[in-house]
Short mmCIF file of C-alpha atoms in Angstrom, two decimals:
data_model
loop_
_atom_site.label_atom_id
_atom_site.label_comp_id
_atom_site.label_asym_id
_atom_site.label_seq_id
_atom_site.Cartn_x
_atom_site.Cartn_y
_atom_site.Cartn_z
CA UNK L 1 23.42 172.11 58.65
CA UNK L 2 24.80 175.26 57.29
CA UNK L 3 24.90 178.23 59.51
CA UNK L 4 22.30 181.11 58.87
CA UNK L 5 23.82 184.04 57.07
CA UNK L 6 24.21 186.90 59.22
CA UNK L 7 21.57 189.77 59.23
CA UNK L 8 23.08 192.75 57.17
CA UNK L 9 23.41 196.00 59.19
CA UNK L 10 22.04 199.20 57.56
CA UNK L 11 23.35 202.43 58.46
CA UNK L 12 21.51 205.56 58.39
CA UNK L 13 22.61 209.07 57.94
CA UNK L 14 20.88 212.44 58.05
CA UNK L 15 20.64 214.21 54.73
CA UNK L 16 18.78 217.36 53.51
CA UNK L 17 16.02 216.48 51.29
CA UNK L 18 13.06 218.41 49.47
CA UNK L 19 9.96 218.49 51.50
CA UNK L 20 7.91 216.46 48.96
CA UNK L 21 10.16 213.34 49.47
CA UNK L 22 9.21 213.24 53.17
CA UNK L 23 5.64 213.18 52.85
CA UNK L 24 3.60 209.76 53.66
CA UNK L 25 3.10 208.84 50.17
CA UNK L 26 6.85 208.43 49.53
CA UNK L 27 7.32 206.02 52.60
CA UNK L 28 10.20 207.98 54.10
CA UNK L 29 12.71 207.24 56.67
CA UNK L 30 13.43 210.62 58.37
CA UNK L 31 14.04 212.75 61.14
CA UNK L 32 12.19 215.61 62.66
CA UNK L 33 9.37 217.73 61.53
CA UNK L 34 5.91 216.10 61.58
CA UNK L 35 5.30 212.55 61.53
CA UNK L 36 4.72 211.19 57.93
CA UNK L 37 2.07 208.82 59.22
CA UNK L 38 1.56 205.51 57.40
CA UNK L 39 -1.83 204.15 58.19
CA UNK L 40 -4.06 207.23 57.93
CA UNK L 41 -6.52 206.01 60.37
CA UNK L 42 -6.59 204.96 64.06
CA UNK L 43 -3.47 207.09 64.87
CA UNK L 44 -2.16 207.17 68.47
CA UNK L 45 -4.20 209.54 70.47
CA UNK L 46 -2.91 212.35 72.83
CA UNK L 47 -2.82 209.98 75.74
CA UNK L 48 -0.51 207.46 73.84
CA UNK L 49 1.73 210.50 72.96
CA UNK L 50 1.95 212.07 76.31
CA UNK L 51 5.18 211.53 78.33
CA UNK L 52 4.52 209.00 81.08
CA UNK L 53 6.78 211.20 83.38
CA UNK L 54 5.74 214.79 83.02
CA UNK L 55 2.34 214.22 81.04
CA UNK L 56 3.15 216.77 78.31
CA UNK L 57 3.09 216.19 74.45
CA UNK L 58 5.92 214.19 72.97
CA UNK L 59 7.65 215.37 70.13
CA UNK L 60 8.25 213.31 66.98
CA UNK L 61 12.10 212.26 66.75
CA UNK L 62 12.16 209.90 63.81
CA UNK L 63 10.63 207.19 61.83
CA UNK L 64 12.06 204.06 59.94
CA UNK L 65 10.53 202.56 56.96
CA UNK L 66 11.28 198.87 57.43
CA UNK L 67 8.94 196.60 55.29
CA UNK L 68 9.26 192.78 56.01
CA UNK L 69 9.97 190.79 52.80
CA UNK L 70 7.59 187.95 52.23
CA UNK L 71 4.79 189.34 54.62
CA UNK L 72 2.03 190.28 52.49
CA UNK L 73 0.35 192.22 55.68
CA UNK L 74 3.80 194.16 56.15
CA UNK L 75 4.47 195.26 52.57
CA UNK L 76 4.48 198.57 54.08
CA UNK L 77 5.89 198.91 57.76
CA UNK L 78 7.06 201.90 59.67
CA UNK L 79 8.33 202.52 63.27
CA UNK L 80 7.74 206.01 64.87
CA UNK L 81 9.82 207.22 67.60
CA UNK L 82 8.69 210.12 69.91
CA UNK L 83 10.39 211.68 73.01
CA UNK L 84 9.96 214.35 75.36
CA UNK L 85 11.84 217.63 74.87
CA UNK L 86 10.17 219.68 77.63
CA UNK L 87 12.82 220.64 80.39
CA UNK L 88 13.33 219.68 83.13
CA UNK L 89 11.93 216.16 82.06
CA UNK L 90 13.34 215.47 78.81
CA UNK L 91 13.06 211.58 79.62
CA UNK L 92 9.74 210.12 77.97
CA UNK L 93 10.21 208.04 75.15
CA UNK L 94 7.50 205.77 73.33
CA UNK L 95 7.57 204.01 69.90
CA UNK L 96 4.91 202.77 67.50
CA UNK L 97 4.70 200.14 64.78
CA UNK L 98 2.41 200.37 61.91
CA UNK L 99 1.98 198.11 58.83
CA UNK L 100 -0.23 197.59 55.83
CA UNK L 101 -0.64 195.28 52.90
CA UNK L 102 0.35 196.45 49.37
CA UNK L 103 -3.25 196.79 48.58
CA UNK L 104 -4.81 199.06 50.98
CA UNK L 105 -7.08 201.99 51.31
CA UNK L 106 -4.68 204.82 51.52
CA UNK L 107 -2.08 204.33 48.82
CA UNK L 108 -1.51 203.15 45.11
CA UNK L 109 -0.88 199.80 44.56
CA UNK L 110 1.98 200.96 42.53
CA UNK L 111 5.42 202.47 43.88
CA UNK L 112 5.34 206.36 44.33
CA UNK L 113 6.29 208.73 41.81
CA UNK L 114 10.05 209.86 41.83
CA UNK L 115 9.17 213.47 40.84
CA UNK L 116 7.25 216.21 42.77
CA UNK L 117 3.61 216.25 42.70
CA UNK L 118 1.61 219.42 42.54
CA UNK L 119 0.24 220.76 45.99
CA UNK L 120 2.72 219.09 48.04
CA UNK L 121 4.55 222.03 49.08
CA UNK L 122 1.71 223.07 51.54
CA UNK L 123 1.67 221.53 55.21
CA UNK L 124 -1.39 219.10 55.28
CA UNK L 125 -3.33 219.07 58.61
CA UNK L 126 -5.81 216.88 57.58
CA UNK L 127 -5.58 213.30 56.60
CA UNK L 128 -7.18 211.33 53.60
CA UNK L 129 -9.12 209.54 56.36
CA UNK L 130 -10.62 212.83 57.48
CA UNK L 131 -8.72 213.04 60.64
CA UNK L 132 -7.46 216.34 61.74
CA UNK L 133 -3.81 216.92 62.78
CA UNK L 134 -2.37 219.29 65.56
CA UNK L 135 -1.05 222.58 64.09
CA UNK L 136 1.98 222.36 66.50
CA UNK L 137 3.19 218.76 66.28
CA UNK L 138 1.20 216.83 63.62
CA UNK L 139 -0.36 214.25 65.77
CA UNK L 140 -4.03 213.37 66.04
CA UNK L 141 -6.06 216.46 67.18
CA UNK L 142 -9.30 215.99 68.80
CA UNK L 143 -9.57 219.50 69.97
CA UNK L 144 -10.90 222.42 67.97
CA UNK L 145 -10.55 226.03 68.62
CA UNK L 146 -14.02 226.92 70.01
CA UNK L 147 -14.03 230.33 67.99
CA UNK L 148 -13.26 229.50 64.59
CA UNK L 149 -13.82 225.93 64.64
CA UNK L 150 -10.94 225.32 62.09
CA UNK L 151 -7.78 225.16 64.02
CA UNK L 152 -7.27 221.56 65.61
CA UNK L 153 -4.87 220.46 68.45
CA UNK L 154 -3.86 217.44 70.30
CA UNK L 155 -3.88 219.14 73.79
CA UNK L 156 -4.36 222.34 75.85
CA UNK L 157 -0.72 222.98 75.82
CA UNK L 158 -0.42 223.16 72.22
CA UNK L 159 -3.48 225.27 71.68
CA UNK L 160 -2.08 227.70 74.02
CA UNK L 161 1.19 227.88 72.15
CA UNK L 162 -0.48 228.53 68.84
CA UNK L 163 -2.68 231.02 70.29
CA UNK L 164 0.27 232.84 71.58
CA UNK L 165 2.41 232.59 68.47
CA UNK L 166 -0.10 233.76 65.83
CA UNK L 167 -3.51 232.08 65.96
CA UNK L 168 -5.11 234.81 68.07
CA UNK L 169 -4.65 237.22 64.97
CA UNK L 170 -5.46 234.61 62.22
CA UNK L 171 -8.51 233.13 64.10
CA UNK L 172 -11.04 235.43 62.64
CA UNK L 173 -9.35 235.19 59.10
CA UNK L 174 -10.65 231.84 57.96
CA UNK L 175 -9.09 231.85 54.57
CA UNK L 176 -5.75 232.10 56.10
CA UNK L 177 -5.65 229.60 58.93
CA UNK L 178 -4.48 226.80 56.94
CA UNK L 179 -1.69 228.78 55.36
CA UNK L 180 -0.69 230.53 58.36
CA UNK L 181 1.23 227.80 60.48
CA UNK L 182 3.97 229.48 62.54
CA UNK L 183 7.28 228.10 63.75
CA UNK L 184 6.31 226.94 67.28
CA UNK L 185 9.93 225.96 68.00
CA UNK L 186 8.54 222.64 69.07
CA UNK L 187 9.49 220.31 65.89
CA UNK L 188 12.98 219.04 65.39
CA UNK L 189 14.66 220.01 62.25
CA UNK L 190 13.74 217.66 59.53
CA UNK L 191 16.22 215.54 57.42
CA UNK L 192 15.84 212.35 55.35
CA UNK L 193 17.54 209.16 56.83
CA UNK L 194 19.47 207.47 53.94
CA UNK L 195 20.55 204.18 54.55
CA UNK L 196 23.60 202.19 53.19
CA UNK L 197 24.94 198.58 54.23
CA UNK L 198 27.75 198.50 56.98
CA UNK L 199 31.24 198.49 55.52
CA UNK L 200 32.33 194.76 55.80
CA UNK L 201 35.83 196.00 56.52
CA UNK L 202 35.30 197.24 59.92
CA UNK L 203 38.05 196.33 62.06
CA UNK L 204 37.24 192.96 64.29
CA UNK L 205 37.07 193.69 67.78
CA UNK L 206 38.89 191.18 70.20
CA UNK L 207 36.97 190.09 73.01
CA UNK L 208 38.97 189.97 76.54
CA UNK L 209 37.95 186.98 78.36
CA UNK L 210 40.08 187.57 81.46
CA UNK L 211 40.03 191.04 82.88
CA UNK L 212 42.00 190.19 86.00
CA UNK L 213 45.12 190.26 83.83
CA UNK L 214 44.99 194.03 83.76
CA UNK L 215 45.30 194.12 87.67
CA UNK L 216 48.55 195.57 89.25
CA UNK L 217 50.09 195.81 92.48
CA UNK L 218 48.47 198.50 94.68
CA UNK L 219 49.49 198.21 98.22
CA UNK L 220 46.82 198.96 100.96
CA UNK L 221 43.84 197.90 98.97
CA UNK L 222 42.34 194.17 99.45
CA UNK L 223 43.17 191.93 96.67
CA UNK L 224 39.57 190.92 96.10
CA UNK L 225 38.51 194.77 96.04
CA UNK L 226 41.32 195.58 93.38
CA UNK L 227 40.35 192.59 91.42
CA UNK L 228 36.61 193.68 91.26
CA UNK L 229 37.56 197.24 90.44
CA UNK L 230 40.12 196.53 87.75
CA UNK L 231 37.59 194.14 86.12
CA UNK L 232 34.83 196.72 85.97
CA UNK L 233 36.84 199.36 84.86
CA UNK L 234 38.63 197.47 82.09
CA UNK L 235 35.55 195.96 80.92
CA UNK L 236 33.83 199.41 80.82
CA UNK L 237 36.56 200.47 78.70
CA UNK L 238 36.42 197.67 76.60
CA UNK L 239 32.63 198.09 75.89
CA UNK L 240 33.29 201.73 75.01
CA UNK L 241 36.21 200.91 72.85
CA UNK L 242 34.37 198.43 70.87
CA UNK L 243 31.52 201.11 70.37
CA UNK L 244 34.06 203.56 69.26
CA UNK L 245 35.73 200.91 66.68
CA UNK L 246 32.16 200.07 65.31
CA UNK L 247 31.54 203.48 64.30
CA UNK L 248 35.08 204.78 63.32
CA UNK L 249 34.78 204.21 59.72
CA UNK L 250 31.27 205.92 59.53
CA UNK L 251 31.38 208.45 62.44
CA UNK L 252 28.45 210.41 60.90
CA UNK L 253 25.96 207.64 61.36
CA UNK L 254 22.81 208.33 63.34
CA UNK L 255 21.01 204.95 63.15
CA UNK L 256 22.02 201.13 63.00
CA UNK L 257 19.27 198.98 61.78
CA UNK L 258 19.33 195.13 61.95
CA UNK L 259 16.15 193.35 62.78
CA UNK L 260 17.15 190.41 65.18
CA UNK L 261 20.77 191.31 65.67
CA UNK L 262 22.50 192.57 68.96
CA UNK L 263 22.66 196.20 69.61
CA UNK L 264 26.01 197.80 70.40
CA UNK L 265 26.10 199.40 73.71
CA UNK L 266 28.07 202.46 74.80
CA UNK L 267 28.47 201.69 78.37
CA UNK L 268 28.50 198.63 80.64
CA UNK L 269 26.06 200.34 82.68
CA UNK L 270 22.22 199.69 82.18
CA UNK L 271 22.37 197.08 79.61
CA UNK L 272 19.03 195.35 79.58
CA UNK L 273 18.54 191.53 80.26
CA UNK L 274 16.11 189.52 78.51
CA UNK L 275 13.60 190.03 81.47
CA UNK L 276 13.82 193.72 80.93
CA UNK L 277 12.39 193.72 77.64
CA UNK L 278 8.55 193.08 77.80
CA UNK L 279 6.74 190.67 75.33
CA UNK L 280 4.29 192.04 72.88
CA UNK L 281 0.70 191.87 74.04
CA UNK L 282 0.16 189.21 71.21
CA UNK L 283 2.38 186.93 73.37
CA UNK L 284 5.38 186.99 71.26
CA UNK L 285 9.16 188.09 72.53
CA UNK L 286 10.41 191.43 71.28
CA UNK L 287 13.72 191.58 69.49
CA UNK L 288 16.04 194.35 68.58
CA UNK L 289 15.41 196.07 65.41
CA UNK L 290 17.35 199.49 65.33
CA UNK L 291 19.26 201.80 67.57
CA UNK L 292 19.36 205.41 67.41
CA UNK L 293 23.05 206.90 67.95
CA UNK L 294 24.17 209.83 69.84
CA UNK L 295 25.43 211.48 66.53
CA UNK L 296 21.91 212.42 65.94
CA UNK L 297 21.87 214.89 68.71
CA UNK L 298 24.30 217.02 66.48
CA UNK L 299 21.46 217.47 64.19
CA UNK L 300 18.52 218.24 66.54
CA UNK L 301 19.54 221.83 67.92
CA UNK L 302 17.93 220.91 71.13
CA UNK L 303 20.29 222.30 73.43
CA UNK L 304 19.13 224.77 75.96
CA UNK L 305 20.20 226.15 79.35
CA UNK L 306 19.59 223.45 81.86
CA UNK L 307 18.57 220.10 80.84
CA UNK L 308 17.83 219.06 77.28
CA UNK L 309 17.20 215.73 75.07
CA UNK L 310 20.18 213.40 75.55
CA UNK L 311 21.11 209.75 75.25
CA UNK L 312 23.88 207.38 74.67
CA UNK L 313 22.01 204.84 72.79
CA UNK L 314 18.02 204.37 72.15
CA UNK L 315 17.60 200.81 71.52
CA UNK L 316 14.14 199.77 69.93
CA UNK L 317 12.81 196.28 70.38
CA UNK L 318 9.60 195.08 68.34
CA UNK L 319 7.25 192.15 68.23
CA UNK L 320 9.28 189.20 66.81
CA UNK L 321 6.16 188.36 64.98
CA UNK L 322 5.45 191.81 63.80
CA UNK L 323 1.70 190.92 64.69
CA UNK L 324 -0.97 192.30 62.60
CA UNK L 325 -3.52 194.22 64.92
CA UNK L 326 -5.65 195.91 62.20
CA UNK L 327 -4.62 199.28 60.47
CA UNK L 328 -3.81 200.91 64.02
CA UNK L 329 -0.58 201.68 65.66
CA UNK L 330 0.94 199.16 68.07
CA UNK L 331 3.26 200.45 70.85
CA UNK L 332 6.38 198.71 71.06
CA UNK L 333 9.47 199.10 73.36
CA UNK L 334 12.33 201.48 73.58
CA UNK L 335 15.31 201.15 76.12
CA UNK L 336 17.49 204.21 76.61
CA UNK L 337 21.15 203.89 77.66
CA UNK L 338 23.21 206.96 78.78
CA UNK L 339 26.83 207.48 78.22
CA UNK L 340 27.23 207.12 82.03
CA UNK L 341 24.13 205.92 83.86
CA UNK L 342 23.38 207.96 87.02
CA UNK L 343 20.73 207.52 89.49
#
C-alpha cells in the first residue's frame, strides 16, 4: 500500500493591504485590527473573550481562513486567535473555530469581487444579523451607553476607555458617533496574511539518536550526572537548531499551516504530550493545525515598559472531525511555548 502523501506546509507572511480586502466578505487571513467575523450570528460573548487569568477583555491577534476541501459544511472555515495584552498579565490565550456551507445566510454563493465595493471604507460596528460590535475591540457588544443609546461595548473596561478618549464629547452628537471611533491603542496593527507553500529545498535536519556521544571528561562530576546534563543540553540545542534551519530560507514567516502535521518547537521544554491536548467536546481528538511564529511579534508594536505580549511558539489544535455545531463559534485549544520556559 502506497504511503500517504505528506501534508503540504503553507507559510504565512504579514503584508500591507487595503482595508476592504480585510473585511468579512473577502474571507481574509489577517493579523490585528478588528476581527473579520465569518459567521455573523452567535458570536462568542464577553465571557468567552475574557482572559482566564486576569479577567480583562482579550485582544484579537489573528485569523486564518482554512476551508476543508470536500466538506460541504466547511466550505467557509476560519480560526480566530485572541490574546491578553494587559500588563502585567499578557498571558491569556483563546482560539475559536467557525464554519459555514457555501449556501448560507450571510454571503453570496459566488466568490467575492476582486474590486473594492462602495461604502467599505468605514468601520462597521453592526453586523448584517443586527448584532452590535464593541467600539474598542470589534467583539460582541451587549452593553450600550445609557445616555446616547448608540455606542455599544463588550465590557465596562472598554466603555470607560472609549468615554475617556472621545465619546464623552461625541455622546450628544448622534450624527457623529458611528464616524468618530478614536484610536484606543488597543488593537494590534493590521496586516493581511499571505501564504505560499514551503520551499521543498529546505535543508534536511539529521536526527541525533545518541546524545551521550557529546559528553567529555570533566573531573569532579559524577558520570551519571554528566551524561544527564550533556544529553539535556545537546538535545535542547538540537531542537533549537532544527527550528532555525526550518525557517532559515524564509525568516520572515509569521505562521506555519499544516492540518495534521507536527509543529516545530523552539525549545525542548514545555512540549505538550497527547494527554495535554484536550479532546473536542464532540468526543473527537484534537490535531495540530497551525502555529504562530515569534517573528509576528516584530509587527505588533506591543512592547511596553515591563511585561508585554511574548511567545516562542503558539500552537493551535482543532477538532480532527471539524465538528459542525450550527453557525456558532466553537472554542479550540492553543498551547504556548516560550523561548525558555520558566516557572
